[in-house]
């Protein structure tokens, strides 16, 4: 439905979040969905990828019931594996996927720092953003980021 324009590309995130989980049975279909979305609109695909990663991260937090996600847990390891597979799907043409990779980084950093108030740190209240470990997920896309964009993001 996404590929034929019935649903927007961002709705592919609901399916893409299961990419690793159902790869053995439906890997070819999921991979095709990811590549076709990428070909239709690179930036919208990047937003869908980021949304699927953040949704999985939120579900890990909800299932564990902890304030912070343990980066050593099996669920977090599976999330990083999902991010690695998505990063590979972006390809090796750094100029072609420049904007999309920057979008993944920008949106991922915003999610990681969501709810963080730097003014509290200035007042002596030490707080840590609850999604800070998500930075370890988006680091999988860092090799694809161009040097000029590293400073901008």
CSV table of C-alpha atoms in Angstrom, one decimal:
chain,number,residue,atom,x,y,z
A,1,UNK,CA,0.0,0.0,0.0
A,2,UNK,CA,2.9,2.3,0.8
A,3,UNK,CA,4.6,1.6,-2.5
A,4,UNK,CA,1.4,2.5,-4.5
A,5,UNK,CA,0.9,5.8,-2.7
A,6,UNK,CA,-2.1,4.7,-0.7
A,7,UNK,CA,-0.3,5.3,2.6
A,8,UNK,CA,2.5,7.8,3.2
A,9,UNK,CA,6.0,6.4,3.4
A,10,UNK,CA,6.2,7.3,7.2
A,11,UNK,CA,3.6,4.6,7.8
A,12,UNK,CA,6.1,2.0,6.6
A,13,UNK,CA,7.7,2.4,10.0
A,14,UNK,CA,5.0,0.2,11.5
A,15,UNK,CA,6.2,-2.7,9.3
A,16,UNK,CA,9.9,-1.8,9.3
A,17,UNK,CA,10.2,-2.2,13.0
A,18,UNK,CA,9.8,-6.0,12.5
A,19,UNK,CA,12.5,-6.2,9.9
A,20,UNK,CA,14.9,-8.3,12.0
A,21,UNK,CA,12.2,-10.3,13.8
A,22,UNK,CA,10.6,-11.6,10.6
A,23,UNK,CA,13.6,-11.5,8.3
A,24,UNK,CA,13.8,-15.3,7.8
A,25,UNK,CA,10.2,-15.5,6.7
A,26,UNK,CA,9.5,-12.2,5.0
A,27,UNK,CA,13.0,-10.7,4.5
A,28,UNK,CA,12.7,-10.3,0.8
A,29,UNK,CA,9.4,-8.5,1.1
A,30,UNK,CA,10.7,-6.2,3.9
A,31,UNK,CA,13.9,-5.5,2.1
A,32,UNK,CA,12.0,-4.6,-1.1
A,33,UNK,CA,9.7,-2.3,0.9
A,34,UNK,CA,12.7,-0.5,2.4
A,35,UNK,CA,14.5,-0.1,-0.9
A,36,UNK,CA,11.4,1.0,-2.8
A,37,UNK,CA,10.6,3.6,-0.1
A,38,UNK,CA,14.2,4.8,-0.3
A,39,UNK,CA,13.9,5.1,-4.1
A,40,UNK,CA,10.6,7.0,-3.8
A,41,UNK,CA,11.8,9.6,-1.3
A,42,UNK,CA,15.1,9.3,0.5
A,43,UNK,CA,14.2,11.8,3.3
A,44,UNK,CA,10.8,10.3,4.0
A,45,UNK,CA,12.3,6.9,4.1
A,46,UNK,CA,14.9,8.2,6.6
A,47,UNK,CA,12.1,9.6,8.8
A,48,UNK,CA,10.3,6.2,8.6
A,49,UNK,CA,13.5,4.4,9.6
A,50,UNK,CA,14.1,6.8,12.5
A,51,UNK,CA,10.5,6.5,13.6
A,52,UNK,CA,10.6,2.7,13.6
A,53,UNK,CA,13.9,2.8,15.7
A,54,UNK,CA,12.4,5.2,18.2
A,55,UNK,CA,9.2,3.1,18.4
A,56,UNK,CA,11.2,0.0,19.2
A,57,UNK,CA,13.2,1.9,21.8
A,58,UNK,CA,10.0,3.2,23.4
A,59,UNK,CA,8.6,-0.3,23.5
A,60,UNK,CA,11.8,-1.6,25.2
A,61,UNK,CA,11.5,1.1,27.9
A,62,UNK,CA,7.8,0.3,28.4
A,63,UNK,CA,8.4,-3.5,28.6
A,64,UNK,CA,11.3,-3.3,31.0
A,65,UNK,CA,9.6,-0.6,33.1
A,66,UNK,CA,12.9,1.0,33.8
A,67,UNK,CA,13.6,4.7,33.4
A,68,UNK,CA,16.6,4.1,31.2
A,69,UNK,CA,17.2,1.4,28.6
A,70,UNK,CA,20.1,-0.9,29.5
A,71,UNK,CA,22.5,-0.8,26.5
A,72,UNK,CA,23.8,-4.3,27.5
A,73,UNK,CA,20.4,-5.9,27.3
A,74,UNK,CA,19.4,-8.4,24.5
A,75,UNK,CA,16.5,-6.1,23.4
A,76,UNK,CA,18.9,-3.2,23.0
A,77,UNK,CA,21.3,-5.4,21.1
A,78,UNK,CA,18.5,-6.4,18.7
A,79,UNK,CA,17.7,-2.7,18.2
A,80,UNK,CA,21.3,-1.9,17.3
A,81,UNK,CA,21.2,-4.8,14.8
A,82,UNK,CA,18.1,-3.3,13.3
A,83,UNK,CA,19.9,0.0,13.0
A,84,UNK,CA,22.8,-1.7,11.3
A,85,UNK,CA,20.6,-3.3,8.7
A,86,UNK,CA,18.9,0.0,8.0
A,87,UNK,CA,22.3,1.7,7.7
A,88,UNK,CA,23.4,-0.9,5.1
A,89,UNK,CA,20.2,-0.2,3.1
A,90,UNK,CA,21.2,3.4,2.7
A,91,UNK,CA,24.0,2.3,0.4
A,92,UNK,CA,27.5,3.6,0.0
A,93,UNK,CA,26.9,6.7,-2.1
A,94,UNK,CA,27.5,9.3,0.7
A,95,UNK,CA,26.5,12.2,-1.6
A,96,UNK,CA,23.3,10.6,-2.7
A,97,UNK,CA,22.1,9.8,0.8
A,98,UNK,CA,23.7,12.8,2.5
A,99,UNK,CA,20.4,14.5,3.5
A,100,UNK,CA,18.7,11.3,4.6
A,101,UNK,CA,21.6,10.4,6.9
A,102,UNK,CA,21.6,13.9,8.3
A,103,UNK,CA,17.8,13.6,9.0
A,104,UNK,CA,18.4,10.3,10.9
A,105,UNK,CA,21.0,11.9,13.0
A,106,UNK,CA,19.1,15.1,13.7
A,107,UNK,CA,15.8,13.3,14.5
A,108,UNK,CA,17.7,10.7,16.6
A,109,UNK,CA,19.6,13.3,18.6
A,110,UNK,CA,16.4,15.3,19.2
A,111,UNK,CA,14.7,12.1,20.4
A,112,UNK,CA,17.7,11.2,22.7
A,113,UNK,CA,17.6,14.7,24.3
A,114,UNK,CA,13.8,14.9,24.4
A,115,UNK,CA,12.6,16.4,27.7
A,116,UNK,CA,16.2,17.4,28.8
A,117,UNK,CA,16.4,20.9,30.2
A,118,UNK,CA,20.0,22.3,30.1
A,119,UNK,CA,18.9,25.1,32.4
A,120,UNK,CA,18.6,22.6,35.3
A,121,UNK,CA,22.2,21.7,34.9
A,122,UNK,CA,23.2,25.3,35.2
A,123,UNK,CA,21.2,25.5,38.5
A,124,UNK,CA,23.1,22.6,39.9
A,125,UNK,CA,20.4,19.9,39.3
A,126,UNK,CA,22.1,17.0,37.6
A,127,UNK,CA,19.7,15.3,35.2
A,128,UNK,CA,20.2,12.8,32.4
A,129,UNK,CA,17.9,12.6,29.4
A,130,UNK,CA,15.8,9.4,29.6
A,131,UNK,CA,16.5,8.5,26.0
A,132,UNK,CA,20.2,9.2,26.1
A,133,UNK,CA,21.2,5.6,25.3
A,134,UNK,CA,19.4,6.0,21.9
A,135,UNK,CA,22.6,7.8,20.8
A,136,UNK,CA,24.2,4.4,20.7
A,137,UNK,CA,21.6,3.3,18.1
A,138,UNK,CA,22.1,6.2,15.7
A,139,UNK,CA,25.8,5.8,15.9
A,140,UNK,CA,25.4,3.0,13.4
A,141,UNK,CA,24.7,5.6,10.8
A,142,UNK,CA,27.7,7.8,11.6
A,143,UNK,CA,30.1,6.3,9.1
A,144,UNK,CA,27.7,7.4,6.4
A,145,UNK,CA,27.7,11.0,7.6
A,146,UNK,CA,29.8,13.5,5.6
A,147,UNK,CA,32.3,15.6,7.5
A,148,UNK,CA,30.5,18.9,6.7
A,149,UNK,CA,27.3,17.5,8.0
A,150,UNK,CA,28.9,16.2,11.3
A,151,UNK,CA,29.4,19.9,12.4
A,152,UNK,CA,25.9,20.9,11.2
A,153,UNK,CA,24.0,18.0,12.9
